[in-house]
Every structure is written in structure tokens, then in C-alpha cells.
Amino acid sequence: MAFIKDSANRTPIVDNVFAIVEKAKKAEAEFGKDAVVNATIGSLYGEDGTLVAMDVVYDTLKGIDNKKLAAYAASFVGNPAFIKDVSGWVLNGHSRLCEEIIATPGGTGAVGMSIENTLEPGQTLIIPEIAWGSYALMAQMNNLEVARYNLFRDGKFDVESLKETCRKVMEKQDKLTLIINDPCHNPTGYSLSDEEWKEVISFLNECSKTHPVILINDIAYIDFSYRKKQARDYMENFNDISDDVVVCIAFSISKSMTSYGLRCGAVIILAQKEEAVHEMKVVLEKQARAIWSNINNGAMEMFSQIMENKADEYEKEKDYYVDLLKQRTDLFVKEAKEAGLSHYPYKEGFFVTLDMDNEKAAKLHQALMDENIFTVKVNKGIRVALCSLPLDKVRGLARKIKDVELKT
Ligand code: PLP
């Protein structure tokens, strides 16, 4: 007897991150925190080794009236103020396109619903070769295939590989849905240049002459870009999309507000034509109602209160942590260079990823654990979560990893 539908994939989730986090915690309990480097956690930690929870965020949240916290949101697409504030904060005046916004449970909800409602079962989703694991899981849950584009060539974004992957997918299906996780790509820390974005948009416009194109731009880490507000400048290029391209920007307050557990984000749908954004909105709104109904009212209210009354205070507090992250990653990248430790081109963001094939990564990852250095193995590399490592643990780490690599 089958209780689950036949088309569902029954293979359990293999979560590499949580298993290693547990091992790191066990090592800390056994050998003491000073003896262990736990570079596994993908959340922002302070220099005191604990999770950062920004004061402005939690003071605002706790100041919200209980009845507001208790209430359902005003609509299935999110509260009007939240929608306005997300538009202002994310697009920062860069868009001249038609626009609709749906509140979602984090960036996960935004990416997930953009995938699910644009591709038919059996079609192919295009994702980066090295990527956040949930993209492939979302594809699996929707009975989609994945095609992966190579990320880098000669230290730059491999636009040619993206083009080749799109062309191949276009040969077998009538539509393109692709994900670009930018700026601050997880896990490499790469951000496309303005020229690279221009080339991508011009290519997608070409593709759209025969195939409708849905570009999912996952911006989960945008507020930890070292370029601060200028990290949004590339969005000007979206104004040049053709009538047959839709951009779905997946925004999350998890990282932006250090509020991973509040489960709040949004999908921003952009297109040249009102009909295109309206059609997407109608379908996504229905899906929202059918699956989660509405989004955490307190989280939306907190975001709006901060954007409308405390934006300067928020930016000041956040930018302190952006600067701290920069100090950590500058130090690691400098020491990696001195030690000859190879990593993917890093520009900004939470992680640096060491560059190697899967066989070598598996061996080195285990050898590092034997030395009480805990990292996360990703496709073709090892992710070092500098977002959660205090500076005194970052100092000397690249050299230590190189020494283990030389012995492995
Ligand atoms: N996109 C990327 C690349 C991520 O790494 C994450 C979280 O780790 C998300 C989206 C979604 O995060 P959330 O659902 O917490 O907003």
C-alpha cells in the first residue's frame, strides 16, 4: 500500500551541514571551544561567538502591540505597508518596470514558488554548478530536472557556460527558468560585475525571441555586500529586459535583519508589461493562500516600522557587522594568498569556498575534522563560514588548512 503519491521521491534529505554542526559541537564539548574551529554555521555570529540578533530589530519587534502580533496579515499577498517598504528597500529607485510583490516565508518561499509555477513537471531548471542545496531539492519536489552552469572561467563569471546551458535546455523545452544567486553568491562569495549582468540580460533577451524567460535573482545576502546600497545598482539592467522576460527577485529578511526564524521575505515580480506581472501575481497569490495562507504579521510590521522610522539606526547597526565580516574575510583571503591556499573568486558575503575536485574535498574535509577544524563540503569545494568565526579564530586558519592539505 502506498500512502504517498507515486511521483514523490522517497529518498530522505541528506543534510551535510547539520550533521557536521553536531560533530563540531561534540568536539567543543570534549576539547573546549578554544581548541575547535567551527566554520560550519551559515548565520552571522559576533566576536563573542554567539548569534547576532540586531538590537534595532528585536527592540522594534518587542514593541509591537500584542494584538498586532496575534492578528492575521491584512492580505494573502502581504501587508500593504510591507509591500511598499520591500519595494523601496530592495529596488532603491532602480526599477522603471511593472511590479507586483508577494510576501513569502523567507527567501525559500520566494524561490520555491517562482520555480513551481513556471515549469511543468519533467522540464529543466537551470542553476549554478556550485549552489545552495535547496535549489536542487525544490526541483526534485516539483519533478523537475536540473541543468547546471559552470560558475567561473579565468577568475570571472562564466557567461559562456550559462549561455551554452540555456541553449541546450531551449532545444528540449518551450521556456527557460534560471536562477542567478547574486550578489554575494552562496557559497563562493562572488558578485557579478555590471558588465557581466549586461551580457546576461542581453543574452536572455535573445533567448526570449523564441522562449519566454523567467530569471530568478536570489538576493538572500545582498545586505551584506561590501558595496552597501550600491550593491543594487546592477538592477538598472533589468529595465532593459524584453517584453518576454520576467524577473523574480527573491528577497529575504533572514540575513538582512538577522531574523532567520521569523520566516519572512518576498518575491518581487518585474516585467515590461502589466499583463505579465499581473498573471504571475494572480497565480502566486493563490498558491500562497493554498499553502501558507499569510505571512508572519509581526515580522512584516517590524520590517515596516524599521524602514519607515529607524532606517538610519538599522543601517548603522547592520553596517557595523558588514564591516566586521569584511575584516574577517579580508584577513582570511590575505592569509590564504600568503599560504598558497586556493579558493574560488571571492568578492563579498558570508562564505569563502576552497576550490578543488570532489575527491580531494572529501579527503581534506575529513582530515580537517581530525584536526578539529569543521567546515562544510560543497560540490567541488569546501565552504568556510567566516560569517560565524570570530577574528581570533580566522587569524592563522588559512595556514592551518594549507598545512593539513599538504599532509593529505
Ligand atoms: N538563498 C540562499 C542562497 C540561501 O543561502 C538561503 C538561506 O540560507 C536562502 C535563499 C533562503 O533563506 P530564508 O528562507 O531563510 O530566507
XYZ file of C-alpha atoms and ligand atoms in Angstrom:
424
model
C 0.000 0.000 0.000
C 1.381 3.412 -0.925
C 0.292 6.352 1.165
C 2.468 8.849 -0.649
C 1.759 9.678 -4.302
C 3.809 7.585 -6.748
C 5.567 10.568 -8.260
C 7.063 11.661 -4.897
C 10.779 10.989 -4.435
C 11.163 8.975 -1.223
C 14.917 9.422 -0.674
C 15.442 11.156 2.705
C 17.121 14.576 2.825
C 20.856 14.310 3.385
C 21.753 17.405 5.345
C 25.538 17.718 5.322
C 25.524 20.982 7.248
C 23.582 19.953 10.347
C 25.469 16.639 10.703
C 28.813 18.486 10.754
C 27.487 21.226 13.062
C 26.659 18.443 15.521
C 30.174 16.966 15.218
C 31.693 20.407 15.845
C 29.548 20.865 18.958
C 30.625 17.456 20.261
C 34.284 18.362 19.712
C 33.762 21.675 21.562
C 32.244 19.793 24.494
C 35.124 17.313 24.526
C 38.157 19.536 23.836
C 36.894 23.004 24.797
C 35.864 25.869 22.490
C 39.397 27.262 22.146
C 40.651 24.018 20.628
C 37.966 23.866 17.935
C 37.351 25.923 14.784
C 33.672 25.691 13.939
C 33.368 27.228 10.464
C 30.137 25.412 9.643
C 27.361 27.776 10.671
C 25.838 29.898 7.920
C 24.457 32.595 10.231
C 26.127 35.782 11.416
C 27.926 35.386 14.761
C 29.558 38.158 16.751
C 33.070 38.312 18.152
C 31.690 36.785 21.361
C 30.917 33.570 19.486
C 27.119 33.881 19.738
C 24.408 34.502 17.157
C 23.926 38.174 16.246
C 20.367 39.395 16.878
C 20.329 43.095 15.953
C 19.013 45.321 18.760
C 17.023 47.570 16.440
C 15.210 44.525 15.032
C 14.260 42.861 18.318
C 13.556 46.082 20.220
C 11.136 47.029 17.446
C 9.536 43.588 17.336
C 9.016 43.523 21.097
C 7.482 46.997 20.979
C 4.684 45.879 18.654
C 1.236 45.695 20.178
C 0.255 42.147 21.194
C -2.946 42.315 19.202
C -0.978 43.192 16.055
C 1.363 40.280 16.661
C -1.613 37.998 17.176
C -3.559 39.110 14.100
C -3.640 37.569 10.639
C -1.926 39.680 7.992
C -4.116 42.078 6.050
C -3.919 40.074 2.818
C -2.614 36.883 1.221
C -0.009 38.889 -0.684
C 1.259 40.601 2.469
C 0.529 43.853 4.291
C 0.350 46.937 2.014
C 2.987 48.787 4.077
C 5.344 45.786 3.914
C 4.938 45.583 0.135
C 5.693 49.282 -0.262
C 8.693 49.084 2.075
C 10.152 45.981 0.399
C 9.882 47.737 -2.953
C 11.637 50.837 -1.621
C 14.369 48.962 0.234
C 15.197 46.356 -2.386
C 14.783 48.294 -5.621
C 16.068 51.589 -4.184
C 14.525 53.539 -7.063
C 16.283 51.485 -9.754
C 13.215 49.930 -11.394
C 11.072 51.514 -14.103
C 9.286 48.216 -14.743
C 5.808 46.995 -13.856
C 5.933 45.407 -10.436
C 3.998 43.110 -8.106
C 5.144 41.830 -4.718
C 4.035 38.792 -2.707
C 5.199 38.250 0.884
C 6.712 34.779 1.379
C 8.110 32.639 4.190
C 11.729 33.746 3.713
C 13.706 33.630 0.507
C 12.963 29.903 0.425
C 9.273 30.595 -0.203
C 10.104 33.208 -2.843
C 12.453 30.951 -4.825
C 10.228 27.882 -4.344
C 7.029 29.440 -5.655
C 8.821 31.037 -8.619
C 10.113 27.618 -9.661
C 6.921 25.703 -9.029
C 4.670 27.997 -11.010
C 6.811 28.498 -14.082
C 7.953 24.986 -15.090
C 5.917 21.862 -15.906
C 6.919 18.502 -14.354
C 9.684 16.943 -16.441
C 11.090 20.313 -17.564
C 14.539 21.567 -16.584
C 15.531 24.264 -14.098
C 18.886 25.972 -14.663
C 21.038 26.526 -11.566
C 24.727 27.213 -10.802
C 27.048 24.213 -10.587
C 28.048 25.185 -7.042
C 24.899 26.327 -5.270
C 22.669 26.439 -2.222
C 21.399 22.854 -1.877
C 17.725 23.797 -1.682
C 17.523 24.674 -5.401
C 18.038 21.035 -6.382
C 15.632 19.902 -3.666
C 12.953 22.312 -4.915
C 13.453 20.928 -8.425
C 13.113 17.375 -7.119
C 9.907 18.179 -5.218
C 8.393 19.535 -8.445
C 9.601 16.612 -10.563
C 11.963 18.845 -12.498
C 15.367 18.070 -13.948
C 18.285 20.424 -13.278
C 20.944 21.697 -15.650
C 23.942 23.367 -14.025
C 26.107 26.120 -15.466
C 29.757 26.415 -14.603
C 30.384 29.468 -12.435
C 33.884 30.643 -13.254
C 36.341 30.894 -16.092
C 39.659 32.741 -15.630
C 38.500 34.164 -12.298
C 35.340 35.697 -13.753
C 31.698 34.655 -14.127
C 31.467 32.034 -16.872
C 28.806 33.727 -19.014
C 29.622 31.356 -21.893
C 28.685 28.335 -19.782
C 25.418 29.973 -18.757
C 24.656 30.627 -22.443
C 25.523 27.093 -23.502
C 23.355 25.615 -20.724
C 20.394 27.809 -21.694
C 20.761 26.904 -25.385
C 20.771 23.190 -24.587
C 17.683 23.491 -22.396
C 15.906 25.544 -25.082
C 16.391 22.715 -27.554
C 14.160 20.453 -25.499
C 11.585 22.763 -23.883
C 9.484 25.805 -24.653
C 10.571 28.015 -21.756
C 13.589 28.992 -19.620
C 13.634 29.339 -15.842
C 17.083 30.047 -14.427
C 18.491 31.053 -11.062
C 21.265 33.569 -10.538
C 22.223 33.910 -6.878
C 23.782 37.371 -6.811
C 25.215 39.474 -5.206
C 27.267 37.544 -2.600
C 26.766 34.101 -4.155
C 26.381 31.259 -1.667
C 28.859 29.625 -1.159
C 31.628 31.308 -3.172
C 31.108 34.988 -2.335
C 31.234 36.072 -5.981
C 29.216 39.041 -7.271
C 28.711 39.705 -10.970
C 30.089 42.972 -12.358
C 27.770 45.418 -14.095
C 29.228 44.316 -17.462
C 28.558 40.662 -16.648
C 24.950 41.497 -15.770
C 24.579 43.466 -19.024
C 25.779 40.478 -21.008
C 23.389 38.141 -19.162
C 20.385 40.391 -19.774
C 21.236 40.916 -23.430
C 21.560 37.120 -23.892
C 18.257 36.432 -22.105
C 16.582 38.991 -24.381
C 17.880 36.991 -27.369
C 16.526 33.750 -25.845
C 13.159 35.398 -25.267
C 12.632 35.800 -29.030
C 11.705 32.098 -29.083
C 11.253 31.132 -25.400
C 9.658 33.024 -22.510
C 12.341 33.582 -19.846
C 11.921 33.677 -16.064
C 15.036 34.934 -14.308
C 15.007 34.166 -10.578
C 17.518 36.507 -8.942
C 18.139 35.206 -5.431
C 19.443 38.170 -3.411
C 19.417 36.493 0.033
C 22.766 38.041 1.079
C 22.504 41.443 -0.648
C 22.548 43.456 2.578
C 25.958 42.030 3.450
C 27.549 43.305 0.271
C 30.620 45.462 0.965
C 29.248 47.962 -1.574
C 26.284 48.583 0.755
C 23.452 50.368 -1.102
C 25.435 50.373 -4.367
C 25.051 46.596 -4.451
C 21.643 47.299 -6.011
C 22.979 49.350 -8.939
C 23.035 46.302 -11.250
C 19.224 46.206 -11.051
C 19.202 49.141 -13.518
C 19.957 46.481 -16.138
C 16.585 44.846 -15.505
C 14.971 47.897 -17.123
C 16.344 46.616 -20.445
C 14.555 43.236 -20.389
C 12.380 42.416 -23.383
C 8.608 42.002 -23.147
C 9.101 38.223 -22.918
C 11.350 38.201 -19.854
C 10.067 38.240 -16.267
C 12.417 38.820 -13.327
C 11.502 37.320 -9.940
C 13.709 38.838 -7.237
C 13.758 36.585 -4.158
C 14.289 38.781 -1.097
C 14.717 37.511 2.461
C 14.838 39.303 5.782
C 16.643 36.300 7.348
C 20.102 37.731 6.737
C 19.157 41.380 6.177
C 17.523 41.636 9.609
C 19.314 38.736 11.375
C 15.859 37.154 11.666
C 16.225 33.661 10.242
C 13.481 32.209 12.453
C 10.850 34.865 11.724
C 10.358 33.362 8.241
C 9.662 36.428 6.190
C 10.660 37.565 2.713
C 9.112 38.454 -0.613
C 9.117 37.771 -4.299
C 9.301 40.925 -6.413
C 7.929 40.274 -9.897
C 9.184 42.672 -12.588
C 8.280 42.852 -16.282
C 7.773 45.390 -19.059
C 4.078 44.607 -19.383
C 1.372 44.897 -16.765
C -0.295 41.660 -18.021
C 2.865 39.642 -17.295
C 3.265 40.729 -13.666
C -0.479 40.545 -13.086
C -0.715 36.965 -14.362
C 2.169 35.882 -12.098
C 0.688 37.693 -9.120
C -2.720 36.046 -9.536
C -1.189 32.562 -9.557
C 1.337 33.176 -6.753
C -1.318 34.767 -4.563
C -3.495 31.675 -4.943
C -0.583 29.420 -4.125
C 0.248 31.496 -1.065
C -3.321 31.153 0.139
C -3.356 27.421 -0.522
C -0.034 26.649 1.193
C 0.771 29.105 3.978
C -2.244 31.427 3.809
C -0.447 34.503 5.074
C 2.890 35.644 6.413
C 4.027 36.412 9.974
C 2.299 39.716 10.760
C 4.825 40.751 13.420
C 7.786 40.231 11.069
C 6.172 42.344 8.332
C 5.226 45.056 10.841
C 8.743 45.078 12.324
C 10.274 45.474 8.839
C 7.913 48.348 8.015
C 8.459 50.174 11.302
C 12.220 49.992 10.823
C 12.104 51.107 7.184
C 9.742 53.961 7.936
C 11.081 55.239 11.280
C 14.502 53.774 12.037
C 16.238 53.180 8.719
C 19.382 55.107 9.750
C 19.659 53.286 13.062
C 19.220 49.957 11.273
C 21.836 50.719 8.632
C 24.305 51.876 11.251
C 23.924 48.695 13.286
C 23.955 46.416 10.236
C 26.950 48.161 8.683
C 28.951 47.537 11.840
C 28.524 43.821 11.135
C 29.157 44.248 7.411
C 32.484 45.863 8.332
C 33.236 43.071 10.792
C 32.542 40.458 8.125
C 34.850 42.343 5.779
C 37.643 42.312 8.349
C 37.271 38.542 8.741
C 37.163 37.786 5.038
C 39.975 40.256 4.184
C 42.174 38.524 6.746
C 41.341 35.017 5.514
C 41.794 35.905 1.838
C 45.121 37.681 2.543
C 46.455 34.762 4.590
C 45.169 32.239 2.021
C 47.160 34.075 -0.632
C 50.290 34.055 1.534
C 49.865 30.335 2.266
C 49.049 29.406 -1.344
C 45.586 28.115 -0.383
C 43.333 28.180 -3.428
C 39.726 29.400 -3.289
C 37.036 30.481 -5.751
C 36.999 34.179 -6.655
C 35.668 35.890 -3.549
C 34.274 39.426 -3.517
C 31.861 39.685 -0.592
C 29.439 37.809 1.621
C 29.272 35.143 4.300
C 31.491 32.355 2.912
C 34.771 31.663 1.161
C 34.928 28.335 -0.690
C 38.149 26.403 -1.285
C 38.495 25.287 -4.842
C 39.092 21.547 -5.521
C 37.547 18.446 -7.054
C 35.094 16.331 -5.066
C 37.537 13.535 -4.286
C 40.107 15.919 -2.832
C 37.393 17.867 -0.994
C 36.125 14.689 0.717
C 39.641 13.782 1.916
C 40.578 17.259 3.060
C 37.238 17.801 4.787
C 37.787 14.652 6.884
C 41.455 15.489 7.551
C 40.441 18.953 8.774
C 37.884 17.425 11.146
C 40.631 15.200 12.515
C 42.407 18.480 13.438
C 39.202 19.913 14.963
C 38.594 22.262 12.024
C 34.968 21.906 10.938
C 33.833 23.144 7.530
C 31.137 22.155 5.032
C 31.840 20.106 1.926
C 30.023 21.513 -1.111
C 30.089 20.496 -4.760
C 33.698 20.960 -5.937
C 34.917 22.581 -2.770
C 34.964 23.243 0.947
C 32.924 26.103 2.396
C 34.470 28.136 5.198
C 31.730 30.054 7.048
C 33.619 33.214 8.021
C 30.281 34.791 8.995
C 30.324 32.785 12.201
C 34.060 32.828 13.037
C 35.491 35.470 15.393
C 38.605 37.230 14.135
C 40.927 35.419 16.522
C 39.786 32.095 15.032
C 40.191 33.399 11.482
C 43.772 34.511 12.167
C 46.132 31.709 11.091
C 43.308 29.473 9.819
C 44.293 29.565 6.130
C 47.843 28.471 7.043
C 46.495 25.634 9.217
C 44.217 24.425 6.404
C 47.109 24.585 3.934
C 49.306 22.537 6.271
C 46.600 19.858 6.563
C 46.172 19.934 2.775
C 49.903 19.373 2.257
C 49.771 16.301 4.515
C 46.602 14.875 2.892
N 19.043 31.713 -0.881
C 20.233 31.329 -0.432
C 21.367 31.310 -1.376
C 20.393 30.953 0.906
O 21.602 30.573 1.333
C 19.286 30.988 1.764
C 19.433 30.575 3.165
O 20.403 30.101 3.613
C 18.066 31.410 1.231
C 17.965 31.767 -0.095
C 16.777 31.484 1.996
O 16.809 31.804 3.278
P 15.457 32.080 4.087
O 14.426 31.127 3.612
O 15.826 31.897 5.498
O 15.084 33.478 3.773
